[in-house]
Tab-separated table of C-alpha atoms in Angstrom:
chain	number	residue	atom	x	y	z
A	1	MET	CA	44.248	-38.087	48.402
A	2	THR	CA	47.355	-39.143	46.418
A	3	GLU	CA	49.213	-36.040	44.803
A	4	PHE	CA	50.632	-36.594	41.773
A	5	VAL	CA	53.354	-35.035	39.660
A	6	LYS	CA	54.350	-34.830	36.316
A	7	ALA	CA	57.071	-37.136	35.152
A	8	LEU	CA	57.658	-36.636	31.207
A	9	GLU	CA	55.626	-35.589	28.438
A	10	VAL	CA	56.159	-37.642	25.027
A	11	GLN	CA	54.626	-37.089	21.256
A	12	THR	CA	54.488	-40.411	19.342
A	13	HIS	CA	53.673	-40.504	15.642
A	14	SER	CA	52.280	-43.962	14.736
A	15	GLU	CA	51.217	-46.900	16.358
A	16	ALA	CA	54.201	-49.004	16.221
A	17	GLU	CA	55.950	-45.720	18.112
A	18	THR	CA	53.370	-45.872	20.649
A	19	LEU	CA	53.890	-49.675	21.307
A	20	LYS	CA	57.748	-49.216	21.611
A	21	TRP	CA	57.346	-46.394	24.217
A	22	ALA	CA	55.374	-48.246	26.130
A	23	GLU	CA	57.620	-51.349	25.709
A	24	ASP	CA	60.689	-49.302	27.304
A	25	PHE	CA	58.416	-47.408	29.490
A	26	ALA	CA	57.451	-50.707	30.994
A	27	LYS	CA	60.610	-51.447	32.200
A	28	THR	CA	61.443	-48.771	34.648
A	29	LEU	CA	57.613	-50.265	36.854
A	30	PRO	CA	58.298	-51.844	40.133
A	31	LYS	CA	56.293	-54.509	41.028
A	32	GLY	CA	52.916	-53.126	43.028
A	33	SER	CA	52.363	-50.400	39.864
A	34	VAL	CA	48.901	-49.478	39.037
A	35	LEU	CA	48.633	-47.320	35.773
A	36	ALA	CA	45.297	-45.323	35.195
A	37	LEU	CA	44.959	-45.121	31.751
A	38	TYR	CA	42.786	-41.670	30.667
A	39	GLY	CA	41.960	-41.058	26.949
A	40	THR	CA	38.910	-40.767	24.629
A	41	LEU	CA	37.683	-43.689	22.521
A	42	GLY	CA	40.646	-44.670	20.095
A	43	ALA	CA	43.479	-42.212	21.194
A	44	GLY	CA	45.428	-45.733	22.346
A	45	LYS	CA	45.050	-46.983	25.968
A	46	THR	CA	44.932	-50.335	24.323
A	47	VAL	CA	47.965	-49.818	22.813
A	48	ILE	CA	49.744	-49.042	25.461
A	49	SER	CA	48.670	-51.688	27.696
A	50	ARG	CA	49.778	-53.973	24.808
A	51	GLY	CA	53.196	-52.814	24.995
A	52	ILE	CA	53.603	-52.194	28.618
A	53	CYS	CA	52.496	-56.097	28.683
A	54	LYS	CA	54.991	-56.810	26.229
A	55	GLY	CA	57.946	-54.789	27.972
A	56	LEU	CA	56.879	-56.884	31.055
A	57	GLY	CA	57.495	-60.438	28.810
A	58	PHE	CA	54.218	-60.968	28.460
A	59	GLN	CA	54.170	-63.487	24.634
A	60	GLY	CA	49.981	-63.714	24.211
A	61	GLN	CA	47.867	-61.085	22.633
A	62	VAL	CA	46.785	-58.256	24.778
A	63	ASN	CA	42.983	-56.874	23.834
A	64	SER	CA	40.725	-54.700	26.136
A	65	PRO	CA	38.817	-56.613	27.937
A	66	THR	CA	35.925	-54.485	27.941
A	67	TYR	CA	32.747	-57.174	27.892
A	68	THR	CA	35.276	-59.492	30.879
A	69	ILE	CA	35.916	-56.223	32.765
A	70	VAL	CA	39.558	-57.854	33.428
A	71	HIS	CA	42.067	-60.251	31.821
A	72	GLU	CA	44.528	-61.409	34.099
A	73	TYR	CA	47.580	-62.681	31.922
A	74	PRO	CA	50.069	-65.240	33.286
A	75	ASN	CA	53.109	-64.200	32.722
A	76	PRO	CA	55.818	-66.907	33.283
A	77	ASN	CA	58.668	-64.334	32.668
A	78	GLY	CA	58.114	-62.285	34.721
A	79	MET	CA	55.389	-59.948	36.901
A	80	PRO	CA	51.811	-61.178	36.866
A	81	LEU	CA	49.818	-58.528	34.708
A	82	PHE	CA	46.251	-57.320	35.344
A	83	HIS	CA	44.068	-55.533	32.732
A	84	LEU	CA	40.963	-54.028	33.823
A	85	ASP	CA	38.599	-52.039	31.572
A	86	LEU	CA	35.924	-50.187	33.375
A	87	TYR	CA	33.894	-48.456	30.383
A	88	ARG	CA	30.912	-50.203	30.377
A	89	LEU	CA	30.686	-49.926	34.477
A	90	SER	CA	27.812	-47.432	35.454
A	91	PRO	CA	29.466	-44.419	37.184
A	92	HIS	CA	27.213	-45.755	40.632
A	93	ALA	CA	29.095	-49.542	39.877
A	94	ASP	CA	29.730	-51.680	43.124
A	95	LEU	CA	33.679	-51.923	41.869
A	96	GLY	CA	34.398	-54.379	45.394
A	97	GLU	CA	31.853	-56.658	44.113
A	98	ILE	CA	34.113	-56.600	40.918
A	99	GLY	CA	37.356	-57.293	42.387
A	100	VAL	CA	39.233	-54.062	41.399
A	101	ASP	CA	40.803	-53.485	44.867
A	102	TYR	CA	41.912	-57.005	44.659
A	103	TYR	CA	44.185	-56.636	41.652
A	104	MET	CA	45.391	-53.058	42.990
A	105	THR	CA	47.242	-54.981	45.813
A	106	ARG	CA	48.396	-57.923	43.815
A	107	ASP	CA	52.315	-57.856	43.838
A	108	GLY	CA	52.200	-57.115	39.590
A	109	VAL	CA	51.502	-54.566	37.444
A	110	THR	CA	47.672	-53.510	37.244
A	111	LEU	CA	46.588	-51.367	33.727
A	112	ILE	CA	42.970	-49.618	34.660
A	113	GLU	CA	41.360	-48.209	31.138
A	114	TRP	CA	38.714	-45.862	31.967
A	115	PRO	CA	39.358	-45.071	35.595
A	116	GLU	CA	37.016	-42.369	35.201
A	117	ARG	CA	34.787	-44.962	37.140
A	118	LEU	CA	36.756	-45.479	40.096
A	119	ASP	CA	35.892	-43.123	43.101
A	120	ASP	CA	38.203	-39.845	43.364
A	121	GLU	CA	39.372	-41.413	46.584
A	122	THR	CA	40.490	-44.470	45.505
A	123	VAL	CA	44.051	-44.799	46.664
A	124	GLY	CA	46.787	-47.219	45.093
A	125	ILE	CA	47.388	-45.676	41.569
A	126	THR	CA	51.280	-44.972	40.682
A	127	HIS	CA	50.933	-43.479	37.867
A	128	ARG	CA	48.260	-41.171	35.345
A	129	LEU	CA	48.774	-41.628	31.913
A	130	THR	CA	46.779	-39.261	29.751
A	131	LEU	CA	46.427	-39.779	25.984
A	132	SER	CA	45.326	-37.434	23.587
A	133	ILE	CA	45.290	-37.076	19.384
A	134	LEU	CA	46.646	-34.549	18.291
A	135	GLU	CA	45.397	-32.495	14.463
A	136	ASP	CA	48.156	-35.127	12.431
A	137	ASP	CA	46.824	-38.551	14.530
A	138	SER	CA	50.033	-38.234	16.695
A	139	ARG	CA	49.430	-39.239	20.155
A	140	ASN	CA	50.491	-37.072	23.428
A	141	ILE	CA	51.232	-39.515	26.024
A	142	PHE	CA	51.493	-37.231	29.570
A	143	VAL	CA	52.556	-39.019	32.264
A	144	GLU	CA	52.156	-38.271	36.107
A	145	THR	CA	53.850	-40.351	39.239
A	146	SER	CA	52.269	-40.745	42.754
A	147	THR	CA	54.154	-39.173	45.415
A	148	SER	CA	54.235	-42.454	46.746
A	149	GLN	CA	55.768	-44.959	44.631
A	150	PRO	CA	56.336	-48.686	45.856
A	151	SER	CA	59.852	-49.294	45.594
A	152	ASN	CA	61.459	-51.900	42.691
A	153	PRO	CA	62.801	-54.934	43.889
């Protein structure tokens, strides 16, 4: 089982601030990073995804792939980006059939919303981001990193 350690904790006070934080955070991610985004509905997982894609050079629109499950963002400015939303999957879905492993092993950055649908033994996740909504509608972002990280090129 993969072990994680706390890397940082940050509080943001607006969607714009969350987006900017994610843009900056993206610039620290090496190729092969797989980010598991945890949080309730409306916590900001898609905002984080949008910021990370922007920070990695993607210029297009980023929406949660709730109904399509996967969006692959062609990124001529940098690494390929893969955005998975597992919300609509049943807990016993065949993730191999969907191709989750395929995206997690590509030479880019993979974002996974609702990673709770993955098996606890799933390997390859390099970062866990847990978002929570605070009383004043600000967000707390708790970041953990795997003890086995891909190296920066």
